[in-house]
Amino acid sequence: MTARLIDGAKTAQRIRQEIAEQIRANKLSPGLAVVLVGENPASQVYVRNKGKAAEETGMHSLNHRLPETTTQAQLLGVIDELNHDTSVHGILVQLPLPPQIDAQAIIAAIDPAKDVDGFHPVNAGKLSLGLPCFVPCTPQGCMILLRETLSDLAGKKALVLGRSNIVGKPMAQLLLQADCTVTVAHSKTRDLPAECRAADILVAAIGRPHFVKGDWVKPGAVVIDVGINRIPNPADPAKTELVGDVDFAEAAPHARAMTPVPGGVGPMTIACLLGNTLKAAKKSL
Ligand code: NDP
């Protein structure tokens, strides 16, 4: 068996086209504000990509770049302005934030109706209750790819590797809503390989390059690799490359289908962010 590639880039492109069509057809003008504090190079790339993607669909994007020394009070002031700006429908604060700022306090200050990341406690609570809400973009994207790959998720054993508030926990909630039998594994889990081997669906989100080995993958499983890890390129150590949390070459002979890194979950995260922003703009009418 060699895994079928789950082409997240292609699905994301289709979703972005659909969003652009809806914006044109309904003469909408969704606004996405992206706030970046500091100079983290990876965050700068993410913020640039999100802003560019928003504009390509016909949204307007506002970039707020604040210095590394920004205080919590100053950032709360920016959030307050954006909460009251009627041209802004979605607010995204790029994480991580510098240590002097309490990220939870910032997330809690965002108007839940503009929380297109889905990280606000109101949206997280609604997700766990199964109520309509803004669903965090990365797990939302993973679910779209899973539904495209598997005709029926009900009763499948799903293992979510990682329990962060932004990926692991909401991913587990969504799989539960889809009637999977869900296990959440983390750094204290005993016999992780055995937990993985029992899973029909394996979602890896831990930020450890090539952590999941080939023989951890149940034959025929669907593997969603959320990890984004930059490592030295083995062929040319002066260069770097992006790899996932799963050892792709080892896992491919075992899995039925797998997402690549890059080109799997990453583009879906951006597409779902745009989808959430469109939803916020429509709800504000
Ligand atoms: P966090 O660092 O917040 O969480 C990592 C989780 O992995 C924790 O729950 C931790 O367990 C667990 N973990 C870490 N090491 C191990 C280990 N050795 N064995 C078992 N569990 C372990 O990460 P995020 O959830 O924010 O991100 C995870 C990965 O996903 C990263 O590579 C990140 O770059 C990527 N990512 C990709 C996105 C995309 O669009 N493709 C979007 C967001 C993230 P514990 O809780 O016990 O410490």
mmCIF file of C-alpha atoms and ligand atoms in Angstrom:
data_model
loop_
_atom_site.group_PDB
_atom_site.id
_atom_site.type_symbol
_atom_site.label_atom_id
_atom_site.label_comp_id
_atom_site.label_asym_id
_atom_site.label_seq_id
_atom_site.Cartn_x
_atom_site.Cartn_y
_atom_site.Cartn_z
ATOM 1 C CA MET A 1 0.000 0.000 0.000
ATOM 2 C CA THR A 2 1.211 3.511 -0.731
ATOM 3 C CA ALA A 3 -0.721 6.372 0.743
ATOM 4 C CA ARG A 4 -2.808 8.613 -1.471
ATOM 5 C CA LEU A 5 -1.715 12.217 -1.094
ATOM 6 C CA ILE A 6 -4.378 14.471 0.446
ATOM 7 C CA ASP A 7 -3.890 17.661 -1.533
ATOM 8 C CA GLY A 8 -4.678 20.429 0.947
ATOM 9 C CA ALA A 9 -3.321 23.104 -1.366
ATOM 10 C CA LYS A 10 -5.838 22.158 -4.079
ATOM 11 C CA THR A 11 -8.810 22.009 -1.698
ATOM 12 C CA ALA A 12 -7.766 25.320 -0.126
ATOM 13 C CA GLN A 13 -7.579 26.935 -3.568
ATOM 14 C CA ARG A 14 -11.123 25.756 -4.350
ATOM 15 C CA ILE A 15 -12.429 27.144 -1.033
ATOM 16 C CA ARG A 16 -10.698 30.477 -1.652
ATOM 17 C CA GLN A 17 -12.300 30.707 -5.106
ATOM 18 C CA GLU A 18 -15.724 29.996 -3.610
ATOM 19 C CA ILE A 19 -15.160 32.735 -1.011
ATOM 20 C CA ALA A 20 -14.074 35.194 -3.710
ATOM 21 C CA GLU A 21 -17.218 34.378 -5.730
ATOM 22 C CA GLN A 22 -19.464 34.943 -2.720
ATOM 23 C CA ILE A 23 -17.798 38.283 -1.982
ATOM 24 C CA ARG A 24 -18.244 39.405 -5.610
ATOM 25 C CA ALA A 25 -21.788 38.117 -5.996
ATOM 26 C CA ASN A 26 -23.019 39.689 -2.739
ATOM 27 C CA LYS A 27 -20.944 42.885 -3.121
ATOM 28 C CA LEU A 28 -19.423 42.341 0.330
ATOM 29 C CA SER A 29 -16.386 44.066 1.757
ATOM 30 C CA PRO A 30 -15.090 41.846 4.573
ATOM 31 C CA GLY A 31 -12.243 43.326 6.582
ATOM 32 C CA LEU A 32 -9.553 41.257 8.299
ATOM 33 C CA ALA A 33 -7.215 42.931 10.792
ATOM 34 C CA VAL A 34 -3.992 41.042 11.470
ATOM 35 C CA VAL A 35 -1.963 42.166 14.465
ATOM 36 C CA LEU A 36 1.700 41.233 14.757
ATOM 37 C CA VAL A 37 3.797 42.143 17.792
ATOM 38 C CA GLY A 38 7.567 41.833 17.386
ATOM 39 C CA GLU A 39 9.858 40.483 14.691
ATOM 40 C CA ASN A 40 9.426 36.678 14.853
ATOM 41 C CA PRO A 41 10.432 35.667 11.282
ATOM 42 C CA ALA A 42 7.945 32.761 11.035
ATOM 43 C CA SER A 43 5.125 35.000 12.315
ATOM 44 C CA GLN A 44 6.062 37.660 9.753
ATOM 45 C CA VAL A 45 5.680 35.091 6.956
ATOM 46 C CA TYR A 46 2.334 33.836 8.319
ATOM 47 C CA VAL A 47 0.977 37.380 8.664
ATOM 48 C CA ARG A 48 2.104 38.315 5.138
ATOM 49 C CA ASN A 49 0.500 35.182 3.684
ATOM 50 C CA LYS A 50 -2.778 35.733 5.519
ATOM 51 C CA GLY A 51 -3.008 39.376 4.430
ATOM 52 C CA LYS A 52 -2.160 38.511 0.814
ATOM 53 C CA ALA A 53 -4.697 35.661 0.734
ATOM 54 C CA ALA A 54 -7.393 37.949 2.155
ATOM 55 C CA GLU A 55 -6.802 40.563 -0.544
ATOM 56 C CA GLU A 56 -6.780 37.964 -3.316
ATOM 57 C CA THR A 57 -10.330 36.982 -2.396
ATOM 58 C CA GLY A 58 -11.500 40.618 -2.431
ATOM 59 C CA MET A 59 -11.313 41.279 1.309
ATOM 60 C CA HIS A 60 -9.448 44.250 2.675
ATOM 61 C CA SER A 61 -6.703 43.480 5.116
ATOM 62 C CA LEU A 62 -5.298 45.805 7.741
ATOM 63 C CA ASN A 63 -1.864 44.984 9.091
ATOM 64 C CA HIS A 64 -0.972 46.300 12.520
ATOM 65 C CA ARG A 65 2.737 45.821 13.166
ATOM 66 C CA LEU A 66 3.736 46.689 16.702
ATOM 67 C CA PRO A 67 7.218 46.708 18.258
ATOM 68 C CA GLU A 68 8.534 43.871 20.445
ATOM 69 C CA THR A 69 8.386 46.261 23.444
ATOM 70 C CA THR A 70 4.600 46.815 23.130
ATOM 71 C CA THR A 71 2.894 46.645 26.523
ATOM 72 C CA GLN A 72 -0.225 44.667 27.281
ATOM 73 C CA ALA A 73 -2.140 47.921 27.837
ATOM 74 C CA GLN A 74 -1.061 49.220 24.405
ATOM 75 C CA LEU A 75 -2.111 46.006 22.691
ATOM 76 C CA LEU A 76 -5.445 46.016 24.541
ATOM 77 C CA GLY A 77 -5.899 49.567 23.220
ATOM 78 C CA VAL A 78 -5.382 48.371 19.625
ATOM 79 C CA ILE A 79 -7.849 45.499 20.157
ATOM 80 C CA ASP A 80 -10.427 47.925 21.569
ATOM 81 C CA GLU A 81 -10.099 50.164 18.485
ATOM 82 C CA LEU A 82 -10.502 47.183 16.154
ATOM 83 C CA ASN A 83 -13.501 45.896 18.139
ATOM 84 C CA HIS A 84 -15.216 49.244 17.471
ATOM 85 C CA ASP A 85 -14.106 49.630 13.827
ATOM 86 C CA THR A 86 -17.142 48.703 11.710
ATOM 87 C CA SER A 87 -14.961 48.075 8.627
ATOM 88 C CA VAL A 88 -13.184 45.264 10.527
ATOM 89 C CA HIS A 89 -15.070 41.963 10.701
ATOM 90 C CA GLY A 90 -12.268 39.660 11.768
ATOM 91 C CA ILE A 91 -9.395 40.237 14.216
ATOM 92 C CA LEU A 92 -6.405 37.941 14.353
ATOM 93 C CA VAL A 93 -3.558 38.405 16.822
ATOM 94 C CA GLN A 94 -0.596 36.377 15.624
ATOM 95 C CA LEU A 95 0.806 34.111 18.330
ATOM 96 C CA PRO A 96 3.193 33.777 20.090
ATOM 97 C CA LEU A 97 3.226 37.154 21.826
ATOM 98 C CA PRO A 98 6.260 38.582 23.671
ATOM 99 C CA PRO A 99 6.582 37.449 27.317
ATOM 100 C CA GLN A 100 5.376 40.751 28.845
ATOM 101 C CA ILE A 101 1.943 40.159 27.265
ATOM 102 C CA ASP A 102 -0.620 37.676 28.608
ATOM 103 C CA ALA A 103 -1.927 36.017 25.437
ATOM 104 C CA GLN A 104 -5.091 34.768 27.180
ATOM 105 C CA ALA A 105 -5.982 38.304 28.297
ATOM 106 C CA ILE A 106 -5.563 39.552 24.718
ATOM 107 C CA ILE A 107 -7.655 36.744 23.226
ATOM 108 C CA ALA A 108 -10.375 37.371 25.822
ATOM 109 C CA ALA A 109 -10.437 41.080 24.857
ATOM 110 C CA ILE A 110 -11.327 40.365 21.213
ATOM 111 C CA ASP A 111 -15.040 40.756 20.442
ATOM 112 C CA PRO A 112 -16.203 37.095 20.123
ATOM 113 C CA ALA A 113 -18.160 38.130 17.001
ATOM 114 C CA LYS A 114 -14.825 39.130 15.378
ATOM 115 C CA ASP A 115 -12.807 36.199 16.780
ATOM 116 C CA VAL A 116 -12.102 34.551 13.427
ATOM 117 C CA ASP A 117 -9.357 32.416 14.986
ATOM 118 C CA GLY A 118 -11.975 30.850 17.255
ATOM 119 C CA PHE A 119 -9.712 31.117 20.321
ATOM 120 C CA HIS A 120 -11.959 33.296 22.534
ATOM 121 C CA PRO A 121 -13.322 31.444 25.598
ATOM 122 C CA VAL A 122 -16.887 32.085 24.347
ATOM 123 C CA ASN A 123 -16.165 30.361 21.032
ATOM 124 C CA ALA A 124 -14.132 27.570 22.688
ATOM 125 C CA GLY A 125 -17.012 26.979 25.123
ATOM 126 C CA LYS A 126 -19.605 26.956 22.346
ATOM 127 C CA LEU A 127 -17.497 24.477 20.373
ATOM 128 C CA SER A 128 -17.375 22.089 23.318
ATOM 129 C CA LEU A 129 -21.181 22.423 23.711
ATOM 130 C CA GLY A 130 -21.717 21.770 20.009
ATOM 131 C CA LEU A 131 -23.206 25.253 19.456
ATOM 132 C CA PRO A 132 -22.622 27.413 16.342
ATOM 133 C CA CYS A 133 -19.365 29.353 16.754
ATOM 134 C CA PHE A 134 -16.133 30.328 15.054
ATOM 135 C CA VAL A 135 -14.252 27.039 14.773
ATOM 136 C CA PRO A 136 -10.432 27.304 15.005
ATOM 137 C CA CYS A 137 -9.028 27.345 11.481
ATOM 138 C CA THR A 138 -6.491 24.513 11.608
ATOM 139 C CA PRO A 139 -8.791 21.814 13.053
ATOM 140 C CA GLN A 140 -11.593 23.073 10.797
ATOM 141 C CA GLY A 141 -9.283 22.570 7.795
ATOM 142 C CA CYS A 142 -8.285 19.092 9.022
ATOM 143 C CA MET A 143 -11.975 18.112 9.238
ATOM 144 C CA ILE A 144 -12.650 19.257 5.667
ATOM 145 C CA LEU A 145 -9.745 17.122 4.437
ATOM 146 C CA LEU A 146 -10.917 14.126 6.490
ATOM 147 C CA ARG A 147 -14.479 14.400 5.147
ATOM 148 C CA GLU A 148 -13.122 14.549 1.602
ATOM 149 C CA THR A 149 -11.041 11.441 2.240
ATOM 150 C CA LEU A 150 -13.428 9.242 4.236
ATOM 151 C CA SER A 151 -17.065 8.774 3.273
ATOM 152 C CA ASP A 152 -18.088 8.153 6.887
ATOM 153 C CA LEU A 153 -16.254 9.136 10.052
ATOM 154 C CA ALA A 154 -18.792 7.641 12.485
ATOM 155 C CA GLY A 155 -17.339 4.993 14.762
ATOM 156 C CA LYS A 156 -13.760 5.487 13.547
ATOM 157 C CA LYS A 157 -11.034 5.460 16.186
ATOM 158 C CA ALA A 158 -9.263 8.820 16.094
ATOM 159 C CA LEU A 159 -6.042 9.667 17.891
ATOM 160 C CA VAL A 160 -5.164 13.331 18.310
ATOM 161 C CA LEU A 161 -1.512 13.720 19.187
ATOM 162 C CA GLY A 162 -1.162 17.065 21.028
ATOM 163 C CA ARG A 163 -3.572 18.873 23.355
ATOM 164 C CA SER A 164 -3.009 22.575 22.667
ATOM 165 C CA ASN A 165 -5.935 24.989 22.884
ATOM 166 C CA ILE A 166 -5.493 25.999 19.245
ATOM 167 C CA VAL A 167 -5.135 22.588 17.574
ATOM 168 C CA GLY A 168 -5.356 19.438 19.704
ATOM 169 C CA LYS A 169 -8.341 20.206 21.940
ATOM 170 C CA PRO A 170 -10.640 21.710 19.261
ATOM 171 C CA MET A 171 -9.614 18.908 16.875
ATOM 172 C CA ALA A 172 -10.750 16.351 19.452
ATOM 173 C CA GLN A 173 -14.074 18.209 19.885
ATOM 174 C CA LEU A 174 -14.725 18.199 16.140
ATOM 175 C CA LEU A 175 -13.909 14.505 15.775
ATOM 176 C CA LEU A 176 -16.237 13.760 18.674
ATOM 177 C CA GLN A 177 -19.000 15.765 16.971
ATOM 178 C CA ALA A 178 -18.373 13.620 13.879
ATOM 179 C CA ASP A 179 -19.069 10.522 16.027
ATOM 180 C CA CYS A 180 -15.489 9.287 16.137
ATOM 181 C CA THR A 181 -14.165 7.534 19.221
ATOM 182 C CA VAL A 182 -11.468 9.974 20.257
ATOM 183 C CA THR A 183 -8.250 9.602 22.226
ATOM 184 C CA VAL A 184 -6.103 12.653 22.971
ATOM 185 C CA ALA A 185 -2.421 11.889 23.534
ATOM 186 C CA HIS A 186 0.288 14.209 24.903
ATOM 187 C CA SER A 187 3.746 14.232 26.430
ATOM 188 C CA LYS A 188 2.663 12.164 29.454
ATOM 189 C CA THR A 189 0.855 9.480 27.426
ATOM 190 C CA ARG A 190 2.158 5.969 28.048
ATOM 191 C CA ASP A 191 3.019 3.743 25.082
ATOM 192 C CA LEU A 192 2.320 6.296 22.400
ATOM 193 C CA PRO A 193 3.195 3.903 19.543
ATOM 194 C CA ALA A 194 0.455 1.491 20.711
ATOM 195 C CA GLU A 195 -2.085 4.341 20.990
ATOM 196 C CA CYS A 196 -1.208 5.439 17.439
ATOM 197 C CA ARG A 197 -1.391 1.892 16.057
ATOM 198 C CA ALA A 198 -5.009 1.579 17.241
ATOM 199 C CA ALA A 199 -6.120 4.673 15.284
ATOM 200 C CA ASP A 200 -8.067 4.691 12.015
ATOM 201 C CA ILE A 201 -7.480 8.456 11.944
ATOM 202 C CA LEU A 202 -4.208 9.876 13.240
ATOM 203 C CA VAL A 203 -3.855 13.650 13.645
ATOM 204 C CA ALA A 204 -0.341 14.704 14.657
ATOM 205 C CA ALA A 205 0.068 18.202 16.144
ATOM 206 C CA ILE A 206 3.057 18.301 18.469
ATOM 207 C CA GLY A 207 5.791 20.266 16.684
ATOM 208 C CA ARG A 208 8.403 17.468 16.689
ATOM 209 C CA PRO A 209 9.972 16.699 13.281
ATOM 210 C CA HIS A 210 9.375 13.150 11.978
ATOM 211 C CA PHE A 211 8.229 12.050 15.445
ATOM 212 C CA VAL A 212 5.586 9.532 14.321
ATOM 213 C CA LYS A 213 7.312 6.475 12.855
ATOM 214 C CA GLY A 214 6.069 4.262 10.058
ATOM 215 C CA ASP A 215 5.289 1.268 12.265
ATOM 216 C CA TRP A 216 3.141 3.469 14.539
ATOM 217 C CA VAL A 217 0.646 3.840 11.694
ATOM 218 C CA LYS A 218 -2.179 1.291 11.481
ATOM 219 C CA PRO A 219 -2.377 -0.231 7.989
ATOM 220 C CA GLY A 220 -5.034 1.701 6.073
ATOM 221 C CA ALA A 221 -5.163 4.648 8.493
ATOM 222 C CA VAL A 222 -5.698 8.234 7.371
ATOM 223 C CA VAL A 223 -2.907 10.480 8.638
ATOM 224 C CA ILE A 224 -3.279 14.249 9.025
ATOM 225 C CA ASP A 225 0.048 15.931 9.759
ATOM 226 C CA VAL A 226 -0.412 19.387 11.299
ATOM 227 C CA GLY A 227 3.219 19.868 12.346
ATOM 228 C CA ILE A 228 5.378 22.511 10.712
ATOM 229 C CA ASN A 229 9.031 22.050 11.601
ATOM 230 C CA ARG A 230 12.010 23.724 9.965
ATOM 231 C CA ILE A 231 15.071 21.436 9.923
ATOM 232 C CA PRO A 232 18.455 21.486 8.110
ATOM 233 C CA ASN A 233 18.161 20.035 4.616
ATOM 234 C CA PRO A 234 19.944 16.635 4.742
ATOM 235 C CA ALA A 235 21.313 17.121 1.205
ATOM 236 C CA ASP A 236 22.552 20.660 1.889
ATOM 237 C CA PRO A 237 22.829 21.575 5.604
ATOM 238 C CA ALA A 238 23.289 25.252 4.671
ATOM 239 C CA LYS A 239 19.639 25.201 3.624
ATOM 240 C CA THR A 240 16.535 24.339 5.600
ATOM 241 C CA GLU A 241 13.329 22.499 4.765
ATOM 242 C CA LEU A 242 9.864 22.162 6.254
ATOM 243 C CA VAL A 243 8.767 18.770 7.552
ATOM 244 C CA GLY A 244 5.807 17.508 9.527
ATOM 245 C CA ASP A 245 5.468 15.589 12.786
ATOM 246 C CA VAL A 246 5.123 12.328 10.855
ATOM 247 C CA ASP A 247 7.994 10.557 9.113
ATOM 248 C CA PHE A 248 6.315 10.771 5.731
ATOM 249 C CA ALA A 249 8.552 8.294 3.874
ATOM 250 C CA GLU A 250 8.190 5.662 6.608
ATOM 251 C CA ALA A 251 4.448 6.163 7.090
ATOM 252 C CA ALA A 252 3.394 6.284 3.418
ATOM 253 C CA PRO A 253 3.578 2.505 2.853
ATOM 254 C CA HIS A 254 1.234 1.940 5.821
ATOM 255 C CA ALA A 255 -1.353 4.724 5.492
ATOM 256 C CA ARG A 256 -4.329 4.808 3.140
ATOM 257 C CA ALA A 257 -4.026 8.580 2.721
ATOM 258 C CA MET A 258 -1.771 11.289 4.148
ATOM 259 C CA THR A 259 -1.345 15.049 4.085
ATOM 260 C CA PRO A 260 2.068 16.271 2.936
ATOM 261 C CA VAL A 261 4.072 19.040 4.628
ATOM 262 C CA PRO A 262 4.110 21.563 3.083
ATOM 263 C CA GLY A 263 0.927 21.590 0.997
ATOM 264 C CA GLY A 264 -1.415 19.768 3.373
ATOM 265 C CA VAL A 265 -2.961 21.389 6.431
ATOM 266 C CA GLY A 266 -1.150 24.759 6.175
ATOM 267 C CA PRO A 267 -3.072 26.113 3.142
ATOM 268 C CA MET A 268 -6.346 24.863 4.683
ATOM 269 C CA THR A 269 -5.713 26.951 7.799
ATOM 270 C CA ILE A 270 -5.578 30.122 5.692
ATOM 271 C CA ALA A 271 -8.635 29.130 3.629
ATOM 272 C CA CYS A 272 -10.647 28.526 6.823
ATOM 273 C CA LEU A 273 -9.509 31.855 8.250
ATOM 274 C CA LEU A 274 -10.929 33.551 5.151
ATOM 275 C CA GLY A 275 -14.109 31.486 5.491
ATOM 276 C CA ASN A 276 -14.506 32.601 9.116
ATOM 277 C CA THR A 277 -13.940 36.243 8.113
ATOM 278 C CA LEU A 278 -16.599 36.016 5.401
ATOM 279 C CA LYS A 279 -18.977 34.471 7.944
ATOM 280 C CA ALA A 280 -18.253 37.329 10.397
ATOM 281 C CA ALA A 281 -18.888 39.922 7.674
ATOM 282 C CA LYS A 282 -22.202 38.305 6.683
ATOM 283 C CA LYS A 283 -23.336 38.143 10.325
ATOM 284 C CA SER A 284 -22.595 41.846 10.788
ATOM 285 C CA LEU A 285 -25.048 42.885 8.037
HETATM 286 P P1 NDP B 1 1.970 23.343 21.266
HETATM 287 O O1 NDP B 1 3.432 23.431 21.517
HETATM 288 O O2 NDP B 1 1.060 24.362 21.839
HETATM 289 O O3 NDP B 1 1.449 21.912 21.777
HETATM 290 C C1 NDP B 1 2.170 20.772 21.512
HETATM 291 C C2 NDP B 1 1.458 19.566 22.072
HETATM 292 O O4 NDP B 1 2.223 18.426 21.721
HETATM 293 C C3 NDP B 1 1.314 19.570 23.595
HETATM 294 O O5 NDP B 1 0.034 19.107 23.957
HETATM 295 C C4 NDP B 1 2.385 18.596 24.054
HETATM 296 O O6 NDP B 1 2.048 17.836 25.186
HETATM 297 C C5 NDP B 1 2.472 17.642 22.875
HETATM 298 N N1 NDP B 1 3.811 17.056 22.791
HETATM 299 C C6 NDP B 1 4.989 17.702 22.683
HETATM 300 N N2 NDP B 1 5.995 16.824 22.640
HETATM 301 C C7 NDP B 1 5.428 15.598 22.734
HETATM 302 C C8 NDP B 1 5.949 14.279 22.772
HETATM 303 N N3 NDP B 1 7.273 14.057 22.690
HETATM 304 N N4 NDP B 1 5.096 13.255 22.866
HETATM 305 C C9 NDP B 1 3.750 13.470 22.939
HETATM 306 N N5 NDP B 1 3.203 14.707 22.918
HETATM 307 C C10 NDP B 1 4.045 15.740 22.829
HETATM 308 O O7 NDP B 1 1.821 23.232 19.693
HETATM 309 P P2 NDP B 1 0.631 23.646 18.694
HETATM 310 O O8 NDP B 1 -0.561 22.795 18.957
HETATM 311 O O9 NDP B 1 0.479 25.097 18.659
HETATM 312 O O10 NDP B 1 1.287 23.223 17.302
HETATM 313 C C11 NDP B 1 1.664 21.884 17.039
HETATM 314 C C12 NDP B 1 2.346 21.832 15.677
HETATM 315 O O11 NDP B 1 1.423 22.233 14.701
HETATM 316 C C13 NDP B 1 3.534 22.780 15.521
HETATM 317 O O12 NDP B 1 4.482 22.176 14.660
HETATM 318 C C14 NDP B 1 2.954 23.996 14.839
HETATM 319 O O13 NDP B 1 3.905 24.701 14.067
HETATM 320 C C15 NDP B 1 1.944 23.317 13.942
HETATM 321 N N6 NDP B 1 0.842 24.170 13.544
HETATM 322 C C16 NDP B 1 0.498 24.140 12.237
HETATM 323 C C17 NDP B 1 -0.545 24.877 11.772
HETATM 324 C C18 NDP B 1 -0.901 24.768 10.338
HETATM 325 O O14 NDP B 1 -1.587 25.632 9.828
HETATM 326 N N7 NDP B 1 -0.469 23.707 9.642
HETATM 327 C C19 NDP B 1 -1.304 25.776 12.642
HETATM 328 C C20 NDP B 1 -0.937 25.663 14.040
HETATM 329 C C21 NDP B 1 0.124 24.898 14.459
HETATM 330 P P3 NDP B 1 1.878 18.473 26.658
HETATM 331 O O15 NDP B 1 0.563 19.203 26.612
HETATM 332 O O16 NDP B 1 1.870 17.299 27.557
HETATM 333 O O17 NDP B 1 3.039 19.404 26.846
#
